[in-house]
Amino acid sequence: MINNSLIYDIETLKELFLVCFRDVKTQKKKTFFVHKDYSNLKDLIDFLASCKQSDYYFIGFNNLHFDSQIIEFIWMNYISWCKNSITNENIILQIYNEAQRIVNLPDESKYLSLLPEWKLSFKQIDLYLIHHYNNKNKRTSLKYLEFTMKMDSIEEMPIHHDSSITLDDIHTIELYCLNDIEATYQFYLKSIEAIKLREDFKDKYDLNCLNWNDVKLGNQLLLDIYCKKEFQDKNYIKTLRSPRTSIKFSNLILPIIDFKNDEFKTLLAKFKSTSISNTKGEFTFSLKYKGITYEYGQGGIHGCNNPGVYNSDDEYIIYDLDIGSLYPSIAVNFNLFPEHLRNIGEIYSTEIVQRRLDEKSKGKVGDKNLIAALKLAANGGFFGRER
């Protein structure tokens, strides 16, 4: 369980390094910085040592692949800096250069050039990764979160990173950093249930999963359950595939699918006559029906009404419908499972879908975290869906 935790954020400028911490439990704040005219770097190292001894978690936004790397860089180099009497200016420049190295790493090789989570000296919780904001389609900045959370103050860095920094400037930069920490703290409060779920995963399944997004959690839980039932090695199972050189849509469409109007009959005929050899972006189709445009692609179907006010009347009733466990139910009822996974249908049906339904039927005494975990395994495991 996470008993001690700190919200933190760093600023890496060419003439200043600054880091702020806020204790989640006590709300006490601490600031440390290195400037050519003054440094409390030793106090930072002593503080980090006490946090390590007390098993603190460091909570941030996009911290696993940036802030934590810089903190680790300082932690590992401090003794060498002291032994060699490195000046403040030189220390700041080394930190700045390391920060710029990380920022400028190409996306395709970035994570290979950073320390993995298990090698870091300080435990991390990255809200950016938990909410899957590293996905290019969901990518979100802390500033945008500040806007959506309706914070009183949304600030940009008041001083450019390569500007000359005076001692008077440090307080301005500190206030900016503390404002980002306030935003991170508010977002942390909205993420507590997600963190608790990952804690439960970590304890029950011995997985280092505190920074995994929902899809990865679902995938790994399904993999864990399957391998235990089948006495299989996880790494081996992950190598298995059912390769196809092409896919005929007619083989994918269930025989119960039928339409009564001409527009969707044409759509169905189009689908049945289509085959693809590339699973990304090869198929798109648009259909307009009663004023709404439906966009079809390999990721699914999307449609949206025009903006406006819609009211029920004597002729029309507005329904808001949600189909419970749609994708898992389709998989179970029509026995649609990966060909290379022996007995996966039975295991998925009984150990994931049915087990979740049984737990939900217990009402208030049901294990909420188990229900949530099994939902992720049911949806994310095969379909890559987060909800």
XYZ file of C-alpha atoms in Angstrom:
387
model
C 0.000 0.000 0.000
C 1.094 3.601 -0.684
C 1.412 5.259 2.727
C 3.791 8.113 1.901
C 3.738 10.116 -1.303
C 4.915 13.411 -2.743
C 3.644 15.459 -5.666
C 6.676 16.883 -7.442
C 7.806 18.829 -10.484
C 11.157 20.081 -11.774
C 12.335 23.028 -13.852
C 15.540 22.641 -15.873
C 16.829 25.967 -17.157
C 20.272 26.752 -18.510
C 21.179 28.743 -15.391
C 18.904 27.130 -12.812
C 17.726 23.768 -11.621
C 14.678 23.826 -9.337
C 12.468 21.118 -7.866
C 9.372 21.470 -5.685
C 7.716 18.807 -3.528
C 4.329 18.687 -1.812
C 3.597 16.003 0.761
C 0.179 14.508 0.014
C -0.503 13.712 3.666
C 0.801 16.827 5.443
C 0.524 19.274 2.489
C 3.939 20.661 3.449
C 5.967 22.077 0.542
C 9.715 22.066 -0.030
C 11.785 23.737 -2.735
C 15.395 23.032 -3.676
C 17.468 24.719 -6.350
C 20.938 25.145 -7.802
C 21.983 28.611 -8.986
C 25.443 30.037 -9.606
C 25.118 32.288 -6.536
C 23.402 29.851 -4.188
C 22.619 26.138 -3.917
C 20.898 23.872 -1.411
C 21.715 20.744 -3.392
C 23.032 18.943 -0.294
C 19.666 19.542 1.407
C 17.959 17.994 -1.634
C 20.180 14.908 -1.436
C 19.472 14.558 2.296
C 15.755 14.937 1.612
C 15.846 12.305 -1.146
C 17.713 9.932 1.163
C 15.046 10.326 3.850
C 12.294 9.753 1.258
C 14.037 6.602 0.057
C 14.370 5.323 3.621
C 10.677 6.032 4.338
C 9.611 4.366 1.051
C 7.984 7.438 -0.474
C 6.293 7.410 -3.872
C 6.963 10.356 -6.178
C 3.809 11.386 -8.066
C 3.949 13.535 -11.179
C 2.716 14.136 -14.703
C 4.953 12.598 -17.389
C 7.531 12.124 -14.636
C 8.562 8.540 -15.387
C 10.251 9.537 -18.616
C 11.535 12.962 -17.611
C 11.469 14.256 -14.011
C 12.476 10.917 -12.480
C 15.334 10.600 -14.967
C 16.725 13.996 -13.934
C 16.343 13.248 -10.222
C 18.177 9.955 -10.787
C 20.910 11.766 -12.729
C 21.472 14.130 -9.778
C 21.296 11.324 -7.205
C 23.891 9.240 -9.046
C 26.303 12.108 -9.797
C 26.229 14.062 -6.544
C 29.179 12.288 -4.844
C 31.320 12.704 -7.966
C 30.453 16.412 -8.128
C 31.503 16.828 -4.497
C 34.749 14.880 -4.885
C 35.752 16.884 -7.931
C 34.610 20.238 -6.508
C 32.360 20.904 -9.490
C 31.031 24.475 -9.510
C 27.337 25.318 -9.317
C 27.424 26.583 -12.897
C 28.885 23.291 -14.097
C 26.355 21.210 -12.173
C 23.456 23.223 -13.599
C 24.858 22.853 -17.120
C 25.226 19.081 -16.744
C 21.622 18.803 -15.528
C 20.418 21.081 -18.328
C 22.268 19.101 -20.985
C 20.814 15.840 -19.685
C 17.329 17.355 -19.782
C 17.854 18.541 -23.356
C 19.160 15.110 -24.329
C 15.949 13.507 -23.063
C 13.684 16.123 -24.649
C 15.348 15.684 -28.045
C 15.328 11.894 -28.112
C 13.374 10.539 -31.122
C 10.099 8.898 -30.139
C 10.984 5.579 -31.763
C 14.060 5.078 -29.566
C 13.250 7.270 -26.564
C 12.409 4.576 -24.029
C 15.487 2.541 -24.970
C 17.662 5.516 -24.004
C 16.088 6.045 -20.566
C 16.390 4.162 -17.308
C 13.571 1.622 -16.942
C 11.243 2.036 -13.989
C 12.680 -0.894 -12.044
C 16.163 0.663 -12.094
C 15.090 3.997 -10.603
C 16.062 4.716 -6.985
C 12.709 6.338 -6.177
C 9.293 4.804 -6.755
C 7.185 6.667 -9.282
C 3.492 7.129 -10.050
C 2.960 8.785 -13.422
C -0.592 10.103 -13.916
C 0.220 10.779 -17.580
C 0.816 7.070 -18.223
C -1.993 5.763 -16.010
C -4.526 7.711 -18.082
C -2.814 6.655 -21.333
C -2.055 10.240 -22.356
C 1.089 8.975 -24.078
C -1.217 7.553 -26.773
C -0.997 9.895 -29.772
C -4.800 9.992 -30.054
C -5.229 10.938 -26.383
C -2.106 13.017 -25.829
C -2.872 15.706 -23.261
C -0.758 18.366 -21.599
C -0.904 19.445 -17.978
C -1.933 22.912 -19.166
C -4.964 21.475 -20.944
C -5.888 19.557 -17.794
C -5.648 22.799 -15.833
C -8.154 24.281 -18.280
C -10.567 21.329 -18.087
C -10.315 21.301 -14.279
C -11.216 25.031 -14.329
C -8.241 26.064 -12.256
C -8.072 29.707 -11.194
C -4.597 30.132 -12.653
C -3.173 28.588 -15.835
C 0.414 29.674 -16.278
C 3.175 29.287 -18.845
C 6.840 29.290 -17.837
C 7.514 32.999 -17.196
C 11.201 32.822 -18.167
C 12.715 31.141 -21.230
C 14.892 28.128 -20.460
C 18.084 29.663 -21.852
C 17.618 33.133 -20.310
C 19.922 34.653 -17.728
C 18.525 33.937 -14.235
C 18.939 36.194 -11.214
C 18.211 35.254 -7.611
C 15.076 37.423 -7.826
C 13.835 35.333 -10.768
C 13.941 32.139 -8.714
C 10.865 33.025 -6.658
C 8.868 33.673 -9.867
C 9.896 30.288 -11.263
C 9.113 28.612 -7.930
C 5.560 30.035 -7.964
C 5.095 28.725 -11.495
C 6.342 25.271 -10.459
C 4.060 25.223 -7.392
C 1.101 26.095 -9.620
C 1.873 23.020 -11.761
C 2.122 20.964 -8.569
C -1.311 22.214 -7.517
C -2.679 21.087 -10.900
C -0.991 17.697 -10.539
C -2.383 17.352 -7.017
C -5.942 18.122 -8.197
C -5.572 15.568 -10.979
C -4.162 13.077 -8.467
C -7.348 13.448 -6.380
C -9.361 12.510 -9.484
C -7.062 9.513 -10.056
C -7.162 7.927 -6.601
C -9.517 5.095 -7.601
C -7.343 4.269 -10.618
C -4.259 4.176 -8.391
C -6.002 1.983 -5.802
C -6.983 -0.451 -8.546
C -3.359 -0.720 -9.632
C -2.238 -1.203 -6.046
C -4.683 -4.089 -5.773
C -3.367 -5.559 -9.039
C 0.188 -5.236 -7.773
C -0.590 -7.078 -4.537
C -2.813 -9.809 -5.992
C -0.891 -10.651 -9.143
C 2.650 -9.546 -8.276
C 2.789 -7.187 -11.257
C 4.795 -3.954 -11.429
C 1.745 -2.206 -12.814
C 1.315 1.117 -10.987
C 1.940 3.073 -14.204
C 0.110 0.813 -16.657
C -2.882 2.089 -18.613
C -6.198 0.222 -18.552
C -5.614 -1.758 -21.756
C -2.241 -3.017 -20.583
C -3.744 -3.975 -17.212
C -6.460 -5.966 -18.971
C -3.985 -7.645 -21.299
C -1.655 -8.684 -18.517
C -4.440 -9.976 -16.262
C -5.881 -12.086 -19.066
C -2.385 -13.370 -19.875
C -1.745 -14.182 -16.210
C -5.013 -16.099 -15.789
C -4.616 -17.952 -19.077
C -1.029 -19.051 -18.425
C -1.830 -20.297 -14.930
C -4.738 -22.355 -16.233
C -2.808 -23.769 -19.170
C 0.570 -24.093 -17.359
C 2.191 -21.968 -20.050
C 5.097 -19.527 -20.026
C 3.999 -15.912 -20.541
C 6.900 -15.004 -22.781
C 6.182 -17.989 -25.019
C 2.461 -17.206 -25.282
C 3.244 -13.614 -26.273
C 5.182 -14.878 -29.305
C 2.236 -16.849 -30.730
C 0.268 -15.526 -33.710
C -2.384 -16.571 -36.217
C -1.013 -14.781 -39.307
C -3.231 -13.942 -42.273
C -2.022 -12.643 -45.632
C -5.478 -11.173 -46.252
C -8.821 -10.896 -44.479
C -12.180 -11.289 -46.193
C -14.896 -9.303 -44.470
C -17.454 -11.877 -45.564
C -15.762 -14.308 -43.160
C -16.176 -11.848 -40.305
C -19.819 -10.884 -40.686
C -22.171 -12.971 -38.562
C -25.030 -14.655 -40.452
C -27.608 -12.947 -38.226
C -26.666 -9.517 -39.617
C -29.412 -8.182 -41.913
C -30.949 -4.817 -42.817
C -34.331 -3.694 -44.129
C -33.517 -0.339 -45.746
C -31.631 0.120 -48.995
C -28.825 2.291 -47.576
C -27.667 -0.345 -45.124
C -28.264 -3.199 -47.534
C -25.809 -1.449 -49.857
C -23.419 -1.063 -46.935
C -23.632 -4.772 -46.083
C -22.970 -5.754 -49.703
C -19.961 -3.421 -49.749
C -18.565 -5.055 -46.615
C -19.106 -8.593 -47.887
C -17.244 -7.851 -51.106
C -14.232 -6.311 -49.332
C -10.946 -7.896 -48.360
C -7.838 -6.243 -46.908
C -4.192 -7.170 -46.553
C -3.207 -4.282 -44.292
C -4.909 -3.865 -40.917
C -4.269 -0.129 -40.593
C -6.071 2.480 -42.635
C -6.817 0.403 -45.718
C -10.606 0.478 -45.403
C -12.839 3.540 -44.921
C -16.481 4.068 -45.851
C -19.064 6.805 -45.204
C -22.821 6.454 -45.120
C -25.354 9.253 -44.642
C -28.684 8.196 -43.161
C -31.422 10.550 -41.960
C -29.061 13.487 -41.670
C -26.314 11.647 -39.787
C -23.026 10.638 -41.400
C -21.640 7.289 -40.246
C -17.910 6.781 -40.702
C -16.685 3.174 -40.952
C -13.073 2.116 -40.580
C -11.036 -0.794 -39.291
C -11.329 0.618 -35.779
C -15.124 0.648 -35.772
C -18.004 2.989 -36.522
C -18.420 6.633 -35.528
C -21.324 8.998 -35.977
C -22.483 12.256 -34.434
C -25.662 14.317 -34.520
C -25.454 17.940 -35.538
C -25.238 20.354 -32.592
C -28.659 21.393 -31.327
C -31.410 20.859 -28.802
C -33.357 17.627 -29.192
C -36.658 17.052 -27.402
C -39.038 14.104 -27.212
C -42.512 14.718 -28.637
C -45.599 12.741 -29.670
C -43.745 11.335 -32.671
C -40.200 10.774 -31.359
C -38.789 9.394 -28.121
C -35.117 9.926 -27.243
C -33.343 6.827 -25.927
C -29.866 6.614 -24.433
C -28.918 2.957 -24.757
C -25.893 1.110 -23.468
C -25.274 -2.567 -24.138
C -23.672 -4.285 -21.160
C -20.483 -6.227 -21.976
C -21.121 -5.922 -25.720
C -17.755 -7.142 -27.009
C -17.224 -9.901 -24.433
C -20.769 -11.168 -25.043
C -20.198 -11.319 -28.811
C -16.944 -13.231 -28.273
C -18.550 -15.739 -25.900
C -21.844 -16.256 -27.760
C -20.214 -16.752 -31.155
C -16.996 -18.407 -29.961
C -14.731 -15.769 -31.490
C -11.248 -16.220 -30.076
C -7.610 -16.239 -31.290
C -6.938 -19.492 -33.112
C -3.484 -19.973 -31.572
C -4.669 -19.916 -27.931
C -5.868 -23.355 -26.885
C -8.931 -23.383 -24.602
C -8.972 -19.586 -24.469
C -12.737 -19.483 -25.090
C -13.582 -21.581 -22.050
C -11.109 -19.734 -19.811
C -12.296 -16.311 -21.008
C -15.948 -17.247 -20.546
C -15.657 -18.773 -17.082
C -12.672 -17.039 -15.472
C -13.241 -13.537 -16.851
C -16.788 -12.853 -18.039
C -18.790 -15.167 -15.771
C -16.576 -14.536 -12.756
C -17.150 -10.791 -13.142
C -20.919 -11.271 -13.422
C -20.918 -13.485 -10.329
C -18.997 -10.860 -8.365
C -21.331 -8.077 -9.544
C -24.367 -10.125 -8.428
C -23.111 -9.876 -4.826
C -24.054 -6.197 -4.797
C -22.407 -4.064 -2.120
C -20.349 -6.951 -0.734
C -18.789 -7.672 -4.131
C -15.107 -6.901 -4.661
C -15.217 -3.645 -6.635
C -11.562 -3.778 -7.618
C -11.915 -7.358 -8.862
C -14.988 -6.382 -10.880
C -13.090 -3.461 -12.425
C -10.037 -5.633 -13.102
C -12.049 -8.360 -14.818
C -13.821 -5.739 -16.922
C -10.446 -4.514 -18.140
C -9.400 -8.090 -18.903
C -12.664 -8.723 -20.762
C -12.483 -5.573 -22.895
C -8.800 -4.717 -23.174
C -7.508 -8.271 -23.540
C -8.924 -8.892 -27.004
C -10.385 -5.624 -28.182
C -7.900 -2.979 -26.999
C -10.685 -0.990 -25.371
C -10.143 1.017 -22.196
C -13.786 1.210 -21.182
